[in-house]
Short mmCIF file of C-alpha atoms and ligand atoms in Angstrom, two decimals:
data_model
loop_
_atom_site.label_atom_id
_atom_site.label_comp_id
_atom_site.label_asym_id
_atom_site.label_seq_id
_atom_site.Cartn_x
_atom_site.Cartn_y
_atom_site.Cartn_z
CA MET L 1 -6.24 -29.01 18.13
CA GLN L 2 -7.19 -31.36 15.29
CA ASN L 3 -4.62 -33.94 14.34
CA THR L 4 -5.38 -34.51 10.67
CA VAL L 5 -3.10 -32.52 8.39
CA GLN L 6 -4.92 -30.72 5.58
CA ASN L 7 -3.11 -30.41 2.26
CA TYR L 8 -3.19 -27.42 -0.08
CA ASP L 9 -1.38 -26.32 -3.20
CA VAL L 10 -1.11 -22.80 -1.84
CA VAL L 11 -1.54 -21.50 1.70
CA VAL L 12 -1.64 -17.71 1.97
CA VAL L 13 -0.69 -16.27 5.35
CA GLY L 14 -2.45 -12.93 5.81
CA GLY L 15 -5.86 -11.92 4.51
CA GLY L 16 -5.18 -8.24 3.85
CA PRO L 17 -5.78 -7.05 0.29
CA VAL L 18 -2.60 -8.67 -1.07
CA GLY L 19 -3.38 -12.02 0.55
CA LEU L 20 -6.98 -11.88 -0.69
CA ALA L 21 -5.85 -11.01 -4.23
CA THR L 22 -3.42 -13.93 -4.12
CA GLY L 23 -5.98 -16.37 -2.76
CA TRP L 24 -8.57 -15.39 -5.35
CA GLN L 25 -6.18 -15.69 -8.31
CA ALA L 26 -4.60 -18.96 -7.12
CA ALA L 27 -8.07 -20.53 -6.76
CA GLU L 28 -9.13 -19.05 -10.10
CA ARG L 29 -6.22 -20.87 -11.72
CA GLY L 30 -7.49 -24.14 -10.26
CA HIS L 31 -5.20 -24.51 -7.24
CA ARG L 32 -6.45 -25.74 -3.89
CA THR L 33 -5.96 -22.58 -1.85
CA LEU L 34 -6.42 -21.52 1.76
CA VAL L 35 -6.10 -17.98 3.15
CA LEU L 36 -5.50 -17.64 6.90
CA ASP L 37 -5.80 -14.45 8.92
CA ARG L 38 -5.18 -13.94 12.61
CA TYR L 39 -8.13 -11.52 12.77
CA GLY L 40 -11.09 -11.15 10.39
CA PHE L 41 -10.91 -10.38 6.67
CA PHE L 42 -12.38 -6.91 7.06
CA ASP L 43 -10.31 -6.05 10.15
CA GLU L 44 -8.56 -2.66 10.28
CA ARG L 45 -5.65 -3.54 12.58
CA GLY L 46 -3.20 -4.25 9.74
CA GLY L 47 -1.73 -1.89 7.17
CA THR L 48 -5.01 -1.25 5.37
CA SER L 49 -7.24 0.83 7.64
CA GLY L 50 -9.20 3.77 6.31
CA ALA L 51 -11.50 4.23 3.35
CA GLU L 52 -9.21 5.37 0.56
CA ARG L 53 -5.78 5.02 -1.02
CA HIS L 54 -3.98 7.00 -3.70
CA TRP L 55 -3.98 5.51 -7.19
CA ARG L 56 -1.17 6.83 -9.35
CA LEU L 57 0.66 5.75 -12.44
CA GLN L 58 3.76 7.86 -11.84
CA TYR L 59 6.87 6.57 -10.11
CA THR L 60 10.40 7.94 -10.08
CA GLN L 61 11.74 4.42 -10.57
CA GLU L 62 10.96 3.18 -14.07
CA ASP L 63 10.51 -0.47 -13.04
CA LEU L 64 7.83 0.52 -10.50
CA PHE L 65 6.19 2.82 -13.05
CA ARG L 66 5.97 -0.11 -15.46
CA LEU L 67 4.34 -2.14 -12.69
CA THR L 68 1.56 0.44 -12.20
CA LEU L 69 0.96 0.38 -15.96
CA ALA L 70 0.73 -3.42 -15.71
CA ALA L 71 -1.62 -3.15 -12.71
CA ARG L 72 -4.09 -0.92 -14.56
CA PRO L 73 -5.72 -3.60 -16.80
CA LEU L 74 -5.92 -5.93 -13.79
CA TRP L 75 -7.89 -3.29 -11.87
CA HIS L 76 -10.20 -2.97 -14.89
CA ARG L 77 -10.73 -6.72 -14.86
CA LEU L 78 -11.38 -6.71 -11.11
CA GLU L 79 -13.90 -3.88 -11.51
CA HIS L 80 -15.59 -5.71 -14.38
CA LEU L 81 -15.88 -9.00 -12.46
CA ALA L 82 -17.01 -7.29 -9.26
CA GLU L 83 -19.39 -5.01 -11.19
CA ARG L 84 -18.32 -1.91 -9.30
CA THR L 85 -15.97 1.03 -9.72
CA LEU L 86 -12.95 0.75 -7.45
CA ILE L 87 -10.63 3.45 -8.84
CA HIS L 88 -12.08 6.95 -9.13
CA HIS L 89 -10.02 9.16 -11.44
CA ILE L 90 -10.01 12.47 -9.59
CA GLY L 91 -6.41 13.15 -10.71
CA SER L 92 -3.07 13.10 -8.91
CA LEU L 93 -1.42 16.42 -8.10
CA TRP L 94 2.22 16.42 -6.97
CA PHE L 95 3.72 19.78 -6.09
CA GLY L 96 6.36 21.44 -3.95
CA ASP L 97 10.12 21.32 -4.04
CA VAL L 98 10.72 19.44 -7.27
CA ASP L 99 14.14 18.03 -6.35
CA VAL L 100 13.51 16.94 -2.77
CA ASP L 101 14.11 13.21 -2.29
CA THR L 102 11.26 11.40 -0.49
CA ASN L 103 9.93 7.91 0.06
CA GLU L 104 7.22 8.87 -2.44
CA GLY L 105 9.83 9.81 -5.09
CA ARG L 106 11.05 13.06 -6.66
CA ILE L 107 8.86 15.36 -8.74
CA ALA L 108 11.35 16.45 -11.42
CA ASP L 109 12.75 12.96 -12.01
CA THR L 110 9.25 11.51 -12.16
CA ALA L 111 8.27 14.00 -14.87
CA ARG L 112 11.26 12.80 -16.89
CA VAL L 113 10.07 9.19 -16.60
CA MET L 114 6.55 10.24 -17.65
CA ASP L 115 8.09 11.89 -20.73
CA LYS L 116 10.04 8.72 -21.51
CA LEU L 117 7.01 6.44 -21.11
CA ASP L 118 4.72 8.88 -22.93
CA VAL L 119 2.33 9.32 -20.00
CA GLY L 120 0.52 12.67 -20.16
CA TYR L 121 0.63 15.33 -17.44
CA GLU L 122 0.39 19.08 -17.07
CA TRP L 123 3.27 21.04 -15.48
CA LEU L 124 2.10 23.84 -13.17
CA GLY L 125 3.71 26.71 -11.24
CA ALA L 126 2.79 27.78 -7.70
CA ARG L 127 0.32 30.49 -8.70
CA GLU L 128 -1.49 28.21 -11.16
CA ILE L 129 -1.76 25.47 -8.50
CA GLU L 130 -3.27 28.04 -6.13
CA ARG L 131 -5.68 29.36 -8.73
CA ARG L 132 -6.96 25.97 -9.85
CA TYR L 133 -7.04 24.01 -6.62
CA GLY L 134 -7.56 26.64 -3.94
CA PHE L 135 -4.23 26.43 -2.09
CA THR L 136 -2.75 29.69 -0.77
CA ALA L 137 0.65 31.10 0.24
CA LEU L 138 2.68 28.43 -1.54
CA PRO L 139 6.36 29.37 -1.78
CA ASP L 140 7.18 30.90 -5.18
CA HIS L 141 9.53 28.10 -6.16
CA TYR L 142 6.91 25.35 -5.69
CA GLU L 143 6.00 23.63 -8.95
CA GLY L 144 4.56 20.30 -9.92
CA PHE L 145 2.23 18.36 -12.16
CA MET L 146 -1.32 17.11 -12.49
CA GLN L 147 -1.53 13.54 -13.81
CA PRO L 148 -5.20 13.03 -14.76
CA ASP L 149 -5.27 9.20 -14.66
CA GLY L 150 -4.45 9.23 -10.94
CA GLY L 151 -7.07 9.27 -8.23
CA THR L 152 -8.47 7.45 -5.27
CA ILE L 153 -9.11 3.75 -4.62
CA ASP L 154 -12.12 2.49 -2.67
CA VAL L 155 -10.36 0.32 -0.08
CA ARG L 156 -13.33 -1.45 1.48
CA GLY L 157 -14.95 -1.97 -1.92
CA THR L 158 -11.75 -3.61 -3.14
CA ILE L 159 -11.51 -5.92 -0.15
CA ALA L 160 -15.16 -6.95 -0.51
CA ALA L 161 -14.66 -7.58 -4.23
CA LEU L 162 -11.54 -9.72 -3.69
CA TYR L 163 -13.17 -11.74 -0.92
CA GLY L 164 -16.34 -12.33 -2.96
CA LEU L 165 -14.42 -13.36 -6.08
CA GLY L 166 -12.19 -15.62 -3.99
CA GLN L 167 -15.23 -17.38 -2.55
CA ARG L 168 -16.70 -17.77 -6.00
CA ALA L 169 -13.43 -19.30 -7.27
CA GLY L 170 -13.41 -21.85 -4.44
CA CYS L 171 -10.71 -20.34 -2.25
CA GLU L 172 -11.08 -21.29 1.43
CA PHE L 173 -10.81 -18.54 4.04
CA ARG L 174 -10.24 -19.01 7.75
CA SER L 175 -10.29 -16.01 10.04
CA GLY L 176 -9.20 -15.83 13.66
CA GLU L 177 -6.41 -18.32 12.91
CA ARG L 178 -2.95 -17.02 13.55
CA VAL L 179 -0.02 -18.77 11.90
CA LEU L 180 2.56 -19.49 14.58
CA ALA L 181 5.28 -21.13 12.50
CA LEU L 182 6.33 -22.01 8.97
CA GLU L 183 8.52 -25.08 8.54
CA PRO L 184 9.82 -25.40 4.99
CA ASP L 185 11.50 -28.63 3.85
CA ALA L 186 12.51 -30.26 0.59
CA ASP L 187 8.89 -30.97 -0.49
CA GLY L 188 6.90 -27.98 0.73
CA VAL L 189 5.97 -26.19 3.92
CA THR L 190 4.24 -27.19 7.15
CA VAL L 191 2.07 -24.35 8.42
CA ARG L 192 1.30 -24.43 12.14
CA THR L 193 -1.49 -22.40 13.66
CA GLY L 194 -2.97 -22.40 17.14
CA ARG L 195 -5.67 -24.80 15.91
CA GLN L 196 -4.34 -26.89 13.13
CA GLU L 197 -1.41 -28.05 11.03
CA TYR L 198 -1.51 -27.62 7.25
CA ARG L 199 0.74 -28.87 4.52
CA ALA L 200 1.30 -26.65 1.51
CA ALA L 201 3.29 -27.12 -1.69
CA LYS L 202 3.86 -23.35 -1.53
CA VAL L 203 3.20 -20.61 0.99
CA VAL L 204 2.62 -16.98 0.14
CA LEU L 205 3.51 -14.87 3.15
CA ALA L 206 1.50 -11.64 2.93
CA ALA L 207 1.44 -10.75 6.61
CA GLY L 208 2.25 -7.03 6.18
CA GLY L 209 4.10 -5.61 9.19
CA HIS L 210 4.14 -9.09 10.81
CA THR L 211 6.27 -10.77 8.15
CA ASN L 212 9.33 -10.95 10.38
CA ASP L 213 7.35 -12.81 13.08
CA LEU L 214 7.47 -15.81 10.78
CA LEU L 215 10.71 -15.26 8.85
CA GLY L 216 12.73 -14.29 11.93
CA PRO L 217 12.55 -17.76 13.54
CA LEU L 218 13.79 -19.20 10.22
CA GLY L 219 16.86 -17.02 10.55
CA ALA L 220 16.05 -14.14 8.19
CA GLU L 221 14.68 -10.76 9.14
CA LEU L 222 13.59 -8.45 6.32
CA ASP L 223 14.76 -4.86 6.27
CA VAL L 224 11.34 -3.34 7.07
CA LYS L 225 10.57 -0.27 9.17
CA LEU L 226 7.22 0.16 10.93
CA TYR L 227 5.51 3.51 11.54
CA GLU L 228 2.07 4.55 12.72
CA MET L 229 0.83 7.25 10.37
CA PRO L 230 -2.18 9.49 11.06
CA LEU L 231 -5.47 9.52 9.17
CA VAL L 232 -7.09 12.91 9.75
CA SER L 233 -10.61 13.87 8.61
CA LEU L 234 -11.33 17.58 8.15
CA ARG L 235 -14.55 19.37 7.26
CA ARG L 236 -14.90 21.36 4.05
CA ARG L 237 -15.97 24.93 4.77
CA ASP L 238 -17.58 25.24 1.38
CA GLU L 239 -19.55 22.30 0.07
CA ARG L 240 -18.50 23.13 -3.50
CA ALA L 241 -14.80 22.83 -2.63
CA ASP L 242 -13.17 19.68 -3.92
CA PHE L 243 -9.65 18.46 -4.60
CA PRO L 244 -7.76 15.96 -6.67
CA PHE L 245 -5.50 13.69 -4.64
CA TRP L 246 -2.60 15.99 -3.70
CA PHE L 247 0.84 15.42 -2.21
CA VAL L 248 3.18 18.23 -1.22
CA PHE L 249 6.92 17.54 -1.39
CA GLN L 250 8.90 19.72 1.03
CA GLN L 251 12.36 19.86 2.57
CA PRO L 252 12.48 17.90 5.83
CA THR L 253 12.42 19.82 9.10
CA ASP L 254 14.65 18.94 12.06
CA GLU L 255 11.78 16.90 13.49
CA ASP L 256 10.07 15.17 10.58
CA THR L 257 9.95 14.56 6.84
CA ASN L 258 7.47 17.44 6.34
CA LEU L 259 5.34 15.59 3.78
CA PHE L 260 1.54 16.03 3.66
CA TYR L 261 -1.20 14.70 1.41
CA GLY L 262 -4.94 14.84 1.05
CA PHE L 263 -7.90 13.45 -0.86
CA GLY L 264 -10.95 15.09 -2.35
CA ARG L 265 -14.48 13.97 -1.54
CA ASN L 266 -14.98 10.22 -1.74
CA PRO L 267 -17.16 9.69 -4.80
CA TRP L 268 -18.53 6.49 -3.24
CA SER L 269 -19.51 8.01 0.12
CA PRO L 270 -20.35 11.68 -0.27
CA GLY L 271 -20.19 13.90 2.78
CA ASP L 272 -18.49 17.08 3.87
CA LEU L 273 -15.31 15.43 5.22
CA VAL L 274 -12.05 14.84 3.40
CA ARG L 275 -9.09 12.78 4.58
CA LEU L 276 -5.52 14.02 4.96
CA GLY L 277 -2.34 12.57 6.36
CA THR L 278 1.39 12.90 6.85
CA VAL L 279 4.24 10.71 5.68
CA PHE L 280 6.56 11.25 8.63
CA GLU L 281 9.11 8.47 9.01
CA VAL L 282 9.84 9.13 12.67
CA ASN L 283 9.62 7.04 15.85
CA PRO L 284 9.65 3.58 14.23
CA LEU L 285 7.99 0.78 16.22
CA ASP L 286 10.10 -2.21 17.22
CA HIS L 287 7.17 -4.59 16.60
CA ALA L 288 3.83 -4.40 14.77
CA ASP L 289 1.99 -5.46 17.96
CA ARG L 290 3.07 -2.15 19.54
CA ALA L 291 0.76 -0.26 17.15
CA THR L 292 -1.91 1.62 19.10
CA GLY L 293 -4.23 2.76 16.30
CA LEU L 294 -3.88 6.24 17.80
CA PRO L 295 -2.10 9.01 15.93
CA ASP L 296 0.74 11.08 17.38
CA PRO L 297 -1.03 14.33 18.43
CA ARG L 298 1.96 16.34 17.23
CA HIS L 299 1.55 14.89 13.72
CA VAL L 300 -2.17 15.66 13.72
CA GLY L 301 -1.30 19.19 14.85
CA ARG L 302 1.16 19.55 11.96
CA VAL L 303 -1.63 18.66 9.50
CA GLY L 304 -3.81 21.37 11.06
CA GLU L 305 -0.99 23.93 10.83
CA TRP L 306 -0.30 23.19 7.17
CA VAL L 307 -3.99 23.36 6.31
CA ALA L 308 -4.49 26.62 8.26
CA ARG L 309 -1.68 28.18 6.21
CA HIS L 310 -2.37 26.73 2.77
CA VAL L 311 -5.90 25.26 2.39
CA PRO L 312 -8.56 27.88 3.24
CA ALA L 313 -11.41 25.65 2.00
CA LEU L 314 -10.86 23.26 4.95
CA ASP L 315 -11.50 23.75 8.65
CA PRO L 316 -8.15 22.74 10.24
CA THR L 317 -9.80 21.28 13.37
CA PRO L 318 -9.88 17.48 13.02
CA VAL L 319 -13.28 15.78 13.10
CA HIS L 320 -11.91 12.20 13.29
CA THR L 321 -8.39 10.88 13.72
CA SER L 322 -6.88 7.40 13.73
CA ALA L 323 -3.60 5.81 12.72
CA CYS L 324 -2.56 3.08 10.32
CA LEU L 325 0.49 0.84 10.47
CA ALA L 326 2.85 1.52 7.57
CA ALA L 327 5.51 -1.08 6.78
CA LEU L 328 8.22 0.52 4.65
CA PRO L 329 11.44 -0.94 3.28
CA GLY L 330 14.67 0.28 4.84
CA ASP L 331 15.78 1.19 1.31
CA PRO L 332 13.08 3.60 0.00
CA GLY L 333 14.13 3.25 -3.64
CA ARG L 334 13.19 -0.43 -3.77
CA GLN L 335 9.67 0.02 -2.31
CA PHE L 336 8.90 -3.68 -1.78
CA HIS L 337 10.15 -7.05 -0.69
CA LEU L 338 8.67 -9.38 -3.27
CA GLY L 339 9.77 -12.86 -4.25
CA PRO L 340 10.78 -16.27 -2.95
CA VAL L 341 13.21 -16.42 -0.05
CA GLY L 342 15.36 -19.41 -1.08
CA HIS L 343 18.41 -17.13 -0.93
CA LEU L 344 17.65 -16.24 2.70
CA VAL L 345 16.42 -19.37 4.48
CA PRO L 346 16.82 -23.14 3.97
CA HIS L 347 14.09 -24.40 1.57
CA GLY L 348 12.82 -20.84 1.32
CA GLU L 349 12.14 -21.44 -2.39
CA HIS L 350 8.74 -22.77 -1.24
CA ILE L 351 7.87 -19.46 0.43
CA VAL L 352 6.99 -16.35 -1.59
CA VAL L 353 6.99 -13.11 0.39
CA TYR L 354 5.31 -9.79 -0.21
CA SER L 355 5.88 -7.06 2.36
CA ALA L 356 6.27 -3.30 2.74
CA GLY L 357 5.81 -0.21 0.61
CA TRP L 358 2.85 1.74 -0.73
CA GLY L 359 1.29 -1.42 -2.09
CA PHE L 360 -2.45 -0.84 -2.41
CA LYS L 361 -2.31 0.47 -5.97
CA PHE L 362 -0.62 -2.78 -7.02
CA VAL L 363 -2.99 -5.17 -5.23
CA PRO L 364 -4.34 -7.25 -8.17
CA LEU L 365 -0.88 -7.30 -9.77
CA LEU L 366 0.81 -8.34 -6.52
CA GLY L 367 -1.69 -11.18 -6.22
CA GLN L 368 -0.94 -12.26 -9.77
CA ILE L 369 2.82 -12.09 -9.26
CA CYS L 370 2.66 -14.05 -5.98
CA VAL L 371 0.66 -16.78 -7.75
CA ASP L 372 3.06 -16.75 -10.73
CA LEU L 373 6.02 -17.18 -8.41
CA ALA L 374 4.39 -19.79 -6.17
CA VAL L 375 2.91 -21.90 -8.95
CA ASP L 376 5.14 -21.36 -12.02
CA GLY L 377 8.33 -20.34 -10.24
CA ARG L 378 8.62 -17.21 -12.40
CA THR L 379 6.74 -14.09 -13.51
CA ALA L 380 6.77 -12.06 -16.71
CA HIS L 381 7.08 -8.82 -14.71
CA ASP L 382 10.43 -7.25 -13.91
CA ILE L 383 10.72 -7.53 -10.14
CA SER L 384 14.45 -8.22 -10.12
CA ARG L 385 15.22 -5.24 -7.87
CA LEU L 386 12.52 -6.16 -5.35
CA SER L 387 13.80 -9.56 -4.23
CA PRO L 388 13.52 -9.76 -0.41
CA SER L 389 16.63 -8.55 1.36
CA ALA L 390 17.35 -9.30 4.99
CA LEU L 391 19.11 -7.60 7.85
CA ARG L 392 20.39 -11.04 8.75
CA GLU L 393 19.96 -14.32 6.94
CA ALA L 394 20.48 -18.04 7.38
CA ARG L 395 21.61 -19.53 4.11
CA PRO L 396 21.35 -23.29 3.71
C1 FAD C 1 -1.43 5.71 6.29
C2 FAD C 1 -1.15 4.85 5.09
C3 FAD C 1 -1.40 5.38 3.83
C4 FAD C 1 -1.18 4.60 2.71
N1 FAD C 1 -1.42 5.15 1.50
C5 FAD C 1 -1.26 4.40 0.38
C6 FAD C 1 -1.61 4.93 -0.87
O1 FAD C 1 -2.09 6.07 -0.95
N2 FAD C 1 -1.42 4.16 -1.98
C7 FAD C 1 -0.92 2.89 -1.89
O2 FAD C 1 -0.76 2.25 -2.94
N3 FAD C 1 -0.61 2.34 -0.70
C8 FAD C 1 -0.77 3.06 0.43
N4 FAD C 1 -0.49 2.54 1.65
C9 FAD C 1 0.03 1.17 1.73
C10 FAD C 1 -1.08 0.15 1.60
O3 FAD C 1 -2.19 0.51 2.40
C11 FAD C 1 -0.52 -1.20 2.04
O4 FAD C 1 0.62 -1.50 1.25
C12 FAD C 1 -1.51 -2.33 1.87
O5 FAD C 1 -2.79 -1.98 2.34
C13 FAD C 1 -0.97 -3.53 2.63
O6 FAD C 1 -1.77 -4.66 2.38
P1 FAD C 1 -1.22 -6.09 2.79
O7 FAD C 1 -2.27 -7.07 2.40
O8 FAD C 1 0.15 -6.29 2.28
O9 FAD C 1 -1.04 -6.01 4.38
P2 FAD C 1 -2.08 -5.87 5.59
O10 FAD C 1 -3.30 -5.16 5.18
O11 FAD C 1 -1.30 -5.38 6.74
O12 FAD C 1 -2.53 -7.37 5.83
C14 FAD C 1 -1.71 -8.30 6.49
C15 FAD C 1 -2.64 -9.30 7.13
O13 FAD C 1 -1.86 -10.35 7.69
C16 FAD C 1 -2.48 -10.77 8.87
N5 FAD C 1 -1.47 -11.47 9.66
C17 FAD C 1 -0.33 -10.97 10.18
N6 FAD C 1 0.36 -11.92 10.82
C18 FAD C 1 -0.36 -13.07 10.69
C19 FAD C 1 -0.17 -14.38 11.14
N7 FAD C 1 0.91 -14.75 11.85
N8 FAD C 1 -1.11 -15.32 10.85
C20 FAD C 1 -2.22 -14.98 10.13
N9 FAD C 1 -2.44 -13.73 9.68
C21 FAD C 1 -1.52 -12.79 9.96
C22 FAD C 1 -2.99 -9.49 9.50
O14 FAD C 1 -4.05 -9.75 10.40
C23 FAD C 1 -3.45 -8.71 8.27
O15 FAD C 1 -4.82 -8.88 8.00
C24 FAD C 1 -0.69 3.28 2.83
C25 FAD C 1 -0.45 2.74 4.09
C26 FAD C 1 -0.67 3.52 5.21
C27 FAD C 1 -0.42 2.94 6.56
#
């Protein structure tokens, strides 16, 4: 252990995509910035494994919808600076039971928000969805929409772009360095790792499913639920078959939330496999370290069953499977915990937290907001509903 304390304007705990986006933008604004990760920066043990994520504008909640609209120009800027395409606009198809309430939102209500915000989409019935996209045997009452701006995000390309731009901006990165404790006081925060002690004016805590490891000892535990969700690769039977991103909204069964999704071919890595998954909020983990990286075989089986019934262009036998750790807020309507935690822990105004939710589509915006909050103490974006809320808290 070295004894000299190193000083930074901003220390970011967690080098997943949100931490990298924060580190890059803090350094770009001229702040002395350090990003620490317990593993490596391209590690897949956090909440970001797999090659792709869904990009969508639409949200049922208008404030979140406005945040995706705000994220869009930041993605364009990131793509421009990194000189590569990161969002591929293959479209976003939502269909199924239009009034069912899910963590993803509700179809009918979302269409109303698209009307209000003047975002274009096409409304489709079950037979038209089958005819255009190759699904079969959909229940007659299934309906939905195609939103053409939606699509798929290149996860590894984004991480490489953020890391490269961060390096160029002078951000320091240290991998293999786990933060063991945060000690906020009147002037800033002491950050203790297994190797070193740092002093930061502000800390951005972007540790994904591990956020409570560091907030818990301060007396506040965020209302976050942890699930391992399957990533399932299936082979296309016909090489011409392709899909937009699709998500099917269905009534829950007695055993699970009955929600399935899938991607088309990855434009950046062509092949005959496509990736599908479930959003089953069952069997929550009591700690992120309990994640195995292995999917529940029953959930993989449910993907195969749904595909066998409704997607004839795919072979339902999985070629690859894995699992990714999803951190979701206890209250699905809020989606995120985002903001300083001065209302939860003593001197928590020096710690800005981002955790939970389907956050990849917001990555450059989340980085910007975390820097706004850490450096300026405010942001122009409406995140009033997202302020971190705890199961228990220790107010000063
Ligand atoms: C199956 C699945 C599908 C998803 N689909 C979508 C989607 O389609 N669209 C979408 O927008 N979002 C989606 N998401 C969510 C999205 O992937 C995540 O919100 C996002 O990747 C999380 O990034 P992050 O940087 O916040 O966290 P993470 O990637 O989890 O990064 C946290 C980092 O913190 C590090 N860390 C933890 N504790 C410490 C510590 N004490 N000291 C130092 N480092 C530490 C970890 O090593 C890790 O690298 C999905 C998630 C899952 C699981």
